[in-house]
Amino acid sequence: MLGTGIIKGLAVTAKNLVGSYHDPERFVTVQYPEEPAPVTEAFRNFPFLVYDAEHDPMGSLRCVACQICEKECPPQCIYIEKSKDKKPDALSKPQFYPAVFDIDASVCMSCQICVEVCPFEAIKMDQVFEIATADRFEGLLLRREQLAKSNEYYHQIHPTEAAAVDARLAEQKRVAEEKAKAAAAKAAAPKPAAATPTPSPVAKPPDESRRGQQGEGGLKPAAAPGAAAPRPPPPSA
Amino acid sequence: MIHAVATESAFERLPLVLRDHVTGLFPASLRDLAGGVLAILVIIALAGAVFAFLTWLERKVLGRMQNRPGPNRTGPFGLLQPIADAIKTLVKEDVVPHSADRVLHFLAPVALIVFTLLAFAVVPYGRHLVPVDLDAAVLYFFAAGAGTELAIFMAGWGSRNKYALLGAMRALAQLISYELPLLLSVVPVIMLAGTLSTTGVVAAQGGWEAGVIPHWHVLTPWGAAGFAMFFVAALAESNRSPFDLPEAESELIAGHLTEYSGFKFALFFMAEYFGMMALCGMGVTLFLGGWHAPCAFLEFIPSYVWFGLKLFALILAFMWVRGTVPRLRMDQLTRLAWKFLVPLALINLGTAAFWHLSADWTGATQLLRWTTGFILAAGPFLLLGRGLSSGLGPRTYRYAT
């Protein structure tokens, strides 16, 4: 009959009108500034730098200033200055670190290419979207200190991805340790003269004061979720 | 006013007392004039206040119907939203197109407001609250309402914009199409009440059956059908959804409103609400018993309160429809008017005539009267409705495999 559809529609809207007053579950909108807008795990924009040790963010950045991301960045929003000195990384290998690491958020297009090319799992995608500022030049130029965020934070925003990354890093560490052990054993058995430079990265005393704590405090929590993950570390690592 | 009963409460006479109090300040020769000006001022002030409240309410109700909270940033429950809107429209730049007819462009919103306000003059708001008690009040009301069409075309023509002109033409086509069913649905009321005066029509609906069932026109077969047609036609006449084609943003840019900004746009918006309020007031007067209470024992509540409640309910129904029904296409719109509403309204004249002629049927024939009336009202609706939707039946979709 003509009009029955309209009556059904009127019933639906009337139900909404009454229902939305006593059932907040019906609301399809979020009162944004008071309530945070829900973001999905896969949501990602603007890169950040991962560090491992909570007490020493700048000292435990995973970035080794290899500048691959800087070269690959399509809009060229990354600016890196390599350090003059080296310090040991998580694998206790002496590495450069970024003395300056800037990302111009006004230029960044959140393409994630920097994340894909990074061989050190040092740069990851963030979930920030409230970066509005009154100063569009300085305010949107993110410095190293602003970019550095902890591995725990990374676990919070992208748990699945972060667990896989930790597993990969743990595997790398294991392989490196085995290699070092084998090399040490090999060095101990024939005792050739050329053995001196090889074991030096395993235990390097000069920088120990700077990153000594990080070896225990920084890597342990990072490796723990990877070990706790049910699946085995990816074979690619 | 003629049959002012003795059981009147003080509240019933309160507006009259207030009016006499104010007009008493003037010399005797000026009292009539002062009373008239006072009525105009009260109507404009009240209509403006109700308009502001309605814009808020409409957005709130529509929001809730779509499971949103609606405006809630300005003041408690967003109640200050109309004030924020008013400030916004007042401080906006008023752009007049370079090649527009400046006089017409300016006059159109003013004329629209004037015509819609004129219609308020003859609506009986209460037992003693009829601003102008004309003998031909119903005729005057619809004549004033028809003036809005002129204003809309002024807006479209004066803007010198092809979209505005096209939108105005379509608005005109719509308004003229729906003028006919609107008037035809009102004709039976006038026929049976035997008067064109709104007070007379309200008086004809006075009294109760056994003290609880009012003699409202909407409670008769022809009245129910007429009211339904009046409701649909009123929706179209006041450019309300689902008949809001004249300002369909997505299709016609904004129709005749394209070149209007700032306060002139607000005037158009205001006129739309005034038109809706006036038509709802007329619908209450003609079909819903005007200011009469629904039951005899509820008569102690002043008549203007009853009128306000009914008006509010009818406006809420308008909002409900707006929150539910999607916009019609132009051809569907005109087809609904000419092929459905006009024939139905004409048949309804016959139904009303039958009802009038069978007024003295009693006893068992009373049942026959109601059955016949019901068949006369519902039968054409079903038949014409089937014809209207034939060939449009449930759609079958075939997808590429």
Short mmCIF file of N, CA and C in Angstrom, two decimals, chain B residues 39-131:
data_model
loop_
_atom_site.label_atom_id
_atom_site.label_comp_id
_atom_site.label_asym_id
_atom_site.label_seq_id
_atom_site.Cartn_x
_atom_site.Cartn_y
_atom_site.Cartn_z
N ALA B 39 -0.95 44.27 18.74
CA ALA B 39 -1.11 42.89 18.23
C ALA B 39 0.01 42.57 17.26
N ILE B 40 0.32 43.55 16.37
CA ILE B 40 1.39 43.32 15.38
C ILE B 40 2.71 43.10 16.08
N LEU B 41 2.99 43.94 17.07
CA LEU B 41 4.27 43.82 17.78
C LEU B 41 4.38 42.48 18.49
N VAL B 42 3.27 42.09 19.14
CA VAL B 42 3.31 40.82 19.87
C VAL B 42 3.52 39.67 18.90
N ILE B 43 2.82 39.73 17.75
CA ILE B 43 2.97 38.63 16.78
C ILE B 43 4.40 38.56 16.27
N ILE B 44 4.97 39.72 15.92
CA ILE B 44 6.33 39.70 15.37
C ILE B 44 7.33 39.22 16.43
N ALA B 45 7.16 39.71 17.66
CA ALA B 45 8.09 39.31 18.71
C ALA B 45 7.97 37.83 19.01
N LEU B 46 6.72 37.36 19.14
CA LEU B 46 6.51 35.96 19.47
C LEU B 46 6.98 35.06 18.33
N ALA B 47 6.63 35.46 17.10
CA ALA B 47 7.02 34.64 15.95
C ALA B 47 8.54 34.57 15.87
N GLY B 48 9.20 35.71 16.12
CA GLY B 48 10.67 35.70 16.08
C GLY B 48 11.25 34.81 17.15
N ALA B 49 10.69 34.91 18.37
CA ALA B 49 11.22 34.09 19.47
C ALA B 49 10.98 32.61 19.19
N VAL B 50 9.77 32.30 18.71
CA VAL B 50 9.47 30.90 18.41
C VAL B 50 10.36 30.41 17.27
N PHE B 51 10.63 31.29 16.31
CA PHE B 51 11.52 30.91 15.19
C PHE B 51 12.90 30.53 15.72
N ALA B 52 13.43 31.37 16.63
CA ALA B 52 14.75 31.09 17.17
C ALA B 52 14.76 29.75 17.91
N PHE B 53 13.70 29.55 18.69
CA PHE B 53 13.61 28.30 19.45
C PHE B 53 13.47 27.10 18.50
N LEU B 54 12.68 27.31 17.43
CA LEU B 54 12.44 26.19 16.51
C LEU B 54 13.70 25.79 15.75
N THR B 55 14.53 26.77 15.38
CA THR B 55 15.76 26.39 14.68
C THR B 55 16.60 25.48 15.57
N TRP B 56 16.65 25.84 16.87
CA TRP B 56 17.40 25.00 17.81
C TRP B 56 16.75 23.64 17.93
N LEU B 57 15.43 23.66 18.13
CA LEU B 57 14.70 22.40 18.34
C LEU B 57 14.83 21.49 17.13
N GLU B 58 14.71 22.09 15.96
CA GLU B 58 14.76 21.28 14.75
C GLU B 58 16.11 20.56 14.64
N ARG B 59 17.17 21.32 14.91
CA ARG B 59 18.49 20.71 14.79
C ARG B 59 18.70 19.64 15.86
N LYS B 60 18.12 19.89 17.03
CA LYS B 60 18.22 18.92 18.12
C LYS B 60 17.45 17.64 17.74
N VAL B 61 16.22 17.83 17.29
CA VAL B 61 15.36 16.67 16.97
C VAL B 61 15.95 15.89 15.80
N LEU B 62 16.39 16.61 14.76
CA LEU B 62 16.97 15.92 13.61
C LEU B 62 18.21 15.15 14.04
N GLY B 63 19.01 15.78 14.90
CA GLY B 63 20.21 15.11 15.38
C GLY B 63 19.86 13.83 16.12
N ARG B 64 18.91 13.92 17.01
CA ARG B 64 18.52 12.73 17.78
C ARG B 64 17.95 11.66 16.86
N MET B 65 17.23 12.07 15.84
CA MET B 65 16.67 11.09 14.92
C MET B 65 17.77 10.38 14.14
N GLN B 66 18.90 11.03 14.00
CA GLN B 66 20.03 10.40 13.31
C GLN B 66 21.07 9.92 14.30
N ASN B 67 20.67 9.75 15.55
CA ASN B 67 21.57 9.27 16.61
C ASN B 67 22.79 10.17 16.79
N ARG B 68 22.56 11.47 16.71
CA ARG B 68 23.60 12.45 17.03
C ARG B 68 23.06 13.31 18.16
N PRO B 69 23.91 13.99 18.93
CA PRO B 69 23.37 14.83 19.99
C PRO B 69 22.83 16.17 19.52
N GLY B 70 23.15 16.61 18.31
CA GLY B 70 22.69 17.92 17.87
C GLY B 70 23.53 19.01 18.48
N PRO B 71 23.15 20.30 18.30
CA PRO B 71 23.99 21.38 18.82
C PRO B 71 24.13 21.27 20.34
N ASN B 72 25.37 21.29 20.84
CA ASN B 72 25.56 21.18 22.29
C ASN B 72 26.77 21.97 22.75
N ARG B 73 27.25 22.90 21.92
CA ARG B 73 28.45 23.65 22.29
C ARG B 73 28.12 25.00 22.91
N THR B 74 27.03 25.63 22.45
CA THR B 74 26.72 26.98 22.91
C THR B 74 25.69 26.91 24.02
N GLY B 75 26.14 27.15 25.23
CA GLY B 75 25.21 27.19 26.35
C GLY B 75 24.72 25.81 26.72
N PRO B 76 23.86 25.72 27.77
CA PRO B 76 23.35 24.41 28.17
C PRO B 76 22.46 23.82 27.08
N PHE B 77 22.71 22.58 26.70
CA PHE B 77 21.99 21.89 25.64
C PHE B 77 22.06 22.64 24.31
N GLY B 78 23.05 23.50 24.14
CA GLY B 78 23.16 24.25 22.89
C GLY B 78 22.06 25.29 22.72
N LEU B 79 21.47 25.72 23.84
CA LEU B 79 20.31 26.62 23.75
C LEU B 79 20.67 27.98 23.18
N LEU B 80 21.93 28.37 23.26
CA LEU B 80 22.31 29.69 22.75
C LEU B 80 22.66 29.63 21.27
N GLN B 81 22.45 28.48 20.66
CA GLN B 81 22.78 28.33 19.24
C GLN B 81 22.09 29.36 18.35
N PRO B 82 20.78 29.63 18.56
CA PRO B 82 20.14 30.65 17.71
C PRO B 82 20.84 32.00 17.80
N ILE B 83 21.33 32.35 19.01
CA ILE B 83 22.00 33.65 19.17
C ILE B 83 23.30 33.64 18.39
N ALA B 84 24.04 32.53 18.49
CA ALA B 84 25.28 32.43 17.74
C ALA B 84 25.01 32.53 16.24
N ASP B 85 23.95 31.87 15.79
CA ASP B 85 23.60 31.93 14.37
C ASP B 85 23.24 33.35 13.96
N ALA B 86 22.48 34.03 14.83
CA ALA B 86 22.06 35.39 14.50
C ALA B 86 23.28 36.30 14.38
N ILE B 87 24.21 36.16 15.32
CA ILE B 87 25.42 36.99 15.26
C ILE B 87 26.19 36.69 13.98
N LYS B 88 26.27 35.41 13.66
CA LYS B 88 27.00 35.03 12.46
C LYS B 88 26.39 35.66 11.22
N THR B 89 25.05 35.55 11.07
CA THR B 89 24.45 36.08 9.85
C THR B 89 24.50 37.60 9.82
N LEU B 90 24.47 38.23 11.01
CA LEU B 90 24.48 39.69 11.04
C LEU B 90 25.84 40.24 10.64
N VAL B 91 26.90 39.59 11.03
CA VAL B 91 28.22 40.14 10.74
C VAL B 91 28.79 39.64 9.42
N LYS B 92 28.04 38.78 8.74
CA LYS B 92 28.52 38.28 7.46
C LYS B 92 28.43 39.38 6.40
N GLU B 93 29.32 39.28 5.42
CA GLU B 93 29.26 40.26 4.33
C GLU B 93 28.02 40.02 3.49
N ASP B 94 27.35 41.11 3.15
CA ASP B 94 26.16 41.00 2.32
C ASP B 94 26.58 41.25 0.87
N VAL B 95 26.68 40.20 0.10
CA VAL B 95 27.16 40.33 -1.27
C VAL B 95 25.97 40.48 -2.21
N VAL B 96 26.01 41.54 -3.02
CA VAL B 96 25.00 41.73 -4.06
C VAL B 96 25.73 41.58 -5.40
N PRO B 97 25.28 40.65 -6.25
CA PRO B 97 25.99 40.48 -7.52
C PRO B 97 26.03 41.77 -8.32
N HIS B 98 27.11 41.93 -9.08
CA HIS B 98 27.33 43.17 -9.80
C HIS B 98 26.18 43.49 -10.74
N SER B 99 25.71 42.48 -11.47
CA SER B 99 24.69 42.75 -12.48
C SER B 99 23.28 42.48 -11.99
N ALA B 100 23.12 42.25 -10.69
CA ALA B 100 21.79 41.97 -10.16
C ALA B 100 20.95 43.24 -10.16
N ASP B 101 19.64 43.02 -10.19
CA ASP B 101 18.71 44.14 -10.02
C ASP B 101 18.68 44.44 -8.52
N ARG B 102 19.35 45.53 -8.14
CA ARG B 102 19.57 45.77 -6.72
C ARG B 102 18.26 45.91 -5.94
N VAL B 103 17.29 46.57 -6.56
CA VAL B 103 16.03 46.82 -5.85
C VAL B 103 15.29 45.49 -5.63
N LEU B 104 15.17 44.72 -6.71
CA LEU B 104 14.47 43.42 -6.59
C LEU B 104 15.22 42.51 -5.62
N HIS B 105 16.53 42.52 -5.75
CA HIS B 105 17.35 41.65 -4.93
C HIS B 105 17.15 41.97 -3.46
N PHE B 106 16.99 43.25 -3.16
CA PHE B 106 16.77 43.65 -1.78
C PHE B 106 15.34 43.39 -1.34
N LEU B 107 14.40 43.66 -2.27
CA LEU B 107 12.99 43.58 -1.89
C LEU B 107 12.51 42.15 -1.68
N ALA B 108 13.13 41.19 -2.40
CA ALA B 108 12.59 39.83 -2.36
C ALA B 108 12.49 39.27 -0.94
N PRO B 109 13.59 39.28 -0.15
CA PRO B 109 13.43 38.71 1.20
C PRO B 109 12.46 39.51 2.06
N VAL B 110 12.44 40.83 1.87
CA VAL B 110 11.53 41.66 2.66
C VAL B 110 10.09 41.30 2.32
N ALA B 111 9.81 41.21 1.00
CA ALA B 111 8.45 40.88 0.57
C ALA B 111 8.04 39.50 1.11
N LEU B 112 8.99 38.58 1.09
CA LEU B 112 8.67 37.22 1.55
C LEU B 112 8.27 37.25 3.03
N ILE B 113 9.06 37.97 3.82
CA ILE B 113 8.76 38.07 5.25
C ILE B 113 7.41 38.73 5.46
N VAL B 114 7.15 39.80 4.70
CA VAL B 114 5.90 40.53 4.87
C VAL B 114 4.71 39.62 4.56
N PHE B 115 4.80 38.90 3.42
CA PHE B 115 3.67 38.05 3.04
C PHE B 115 3.43 36.95 4.07
N THR B 116 4.52 36.36 4.57
CA THR B 116 4.30 35.27 5.53
C THR B 116 3.76 35.82 6.84
N LEU B 117 4.20 37.04 7.21
CA LEU B 117 3.69 37.62 8.46
C LEU B 117 2.22 38.01 8.33
N LEU B 118 1.83 38.42 7.10
CA LEU B 118 0.42 38.81 6.89
C LEU B 118 -0.51 37.67 7.26
N ALA B 119 -0.06 36.44 6.94
CA ALA B 119 -0.92 35.28 7.17
C ALA B 119 -1.22 35.08 8.66
N PHE B 120 -0.33 35.59 9.52
CA PHE B 120 -0.54 35.39 10.95
C PHE B 120 -1.75 36.16 11.49
N ALA B 121 -2.20 37.14 10.68
CA ALA B 121 -3.20 38.07 11.20
C ALA B 121 -4.54 37.39 11.48
N VAL B 122 -4.88 36.35 10.71
CA VAL B 122 -6.24 35.82 10.81
C VAL B 122 -6.33 34.51 11.57
N VAL B 123 -5.20 34.04 12.12
CA VAL B 123 -5.24 32.76 12.85
C VAL B 123 -5.80 33.01 14.25
N PRO B 124 -6.83 32.28 14.65
CA PRO B 124 -7.34 32.45 16.02
C PRO B 124 -6.46 31.70 17.02
N TYR B 125 -5.71 32.45 17.82
CA TYR B 125 -4.75 31.84 18.73
C TYR B 125 -5.41 31.40 20.03
N GLY B 126 -6.61 31.92 20.27
CA GLY B 126 -7.32 31.58 21.49
C GLY B 126 -8.74 32.09 21.38
N ARG B 127 -9.48 31.85 22.42
CA ARG B 127 -10.89 32.23 22.39
C ARG B 127 -11.07 33.72 22.09
N HIS B 128 -10.20 34.54 22.69
CA HIS B 128 -10.32 35.99 22.46
C HIS B 128 -9.13 36.53 21.71
N LEU B 129 -8.35 35.65 21.12
CA LEU B 129 -7.09 36.10 20.52
C LEU B 129 -7.12 35.94 19.00
N VAL B 130 -7.94 36.73 18.34
CA VAL B 130 -7.92 36.76 16.89
C VAL B 130 -7.48 38.16 16.48
N PRO B 131 -6.30 38.31 15.94
CA PRO B 131 -5.84 39.68 15.62
C PRO B 131 -6.82 40.40 14.71
#
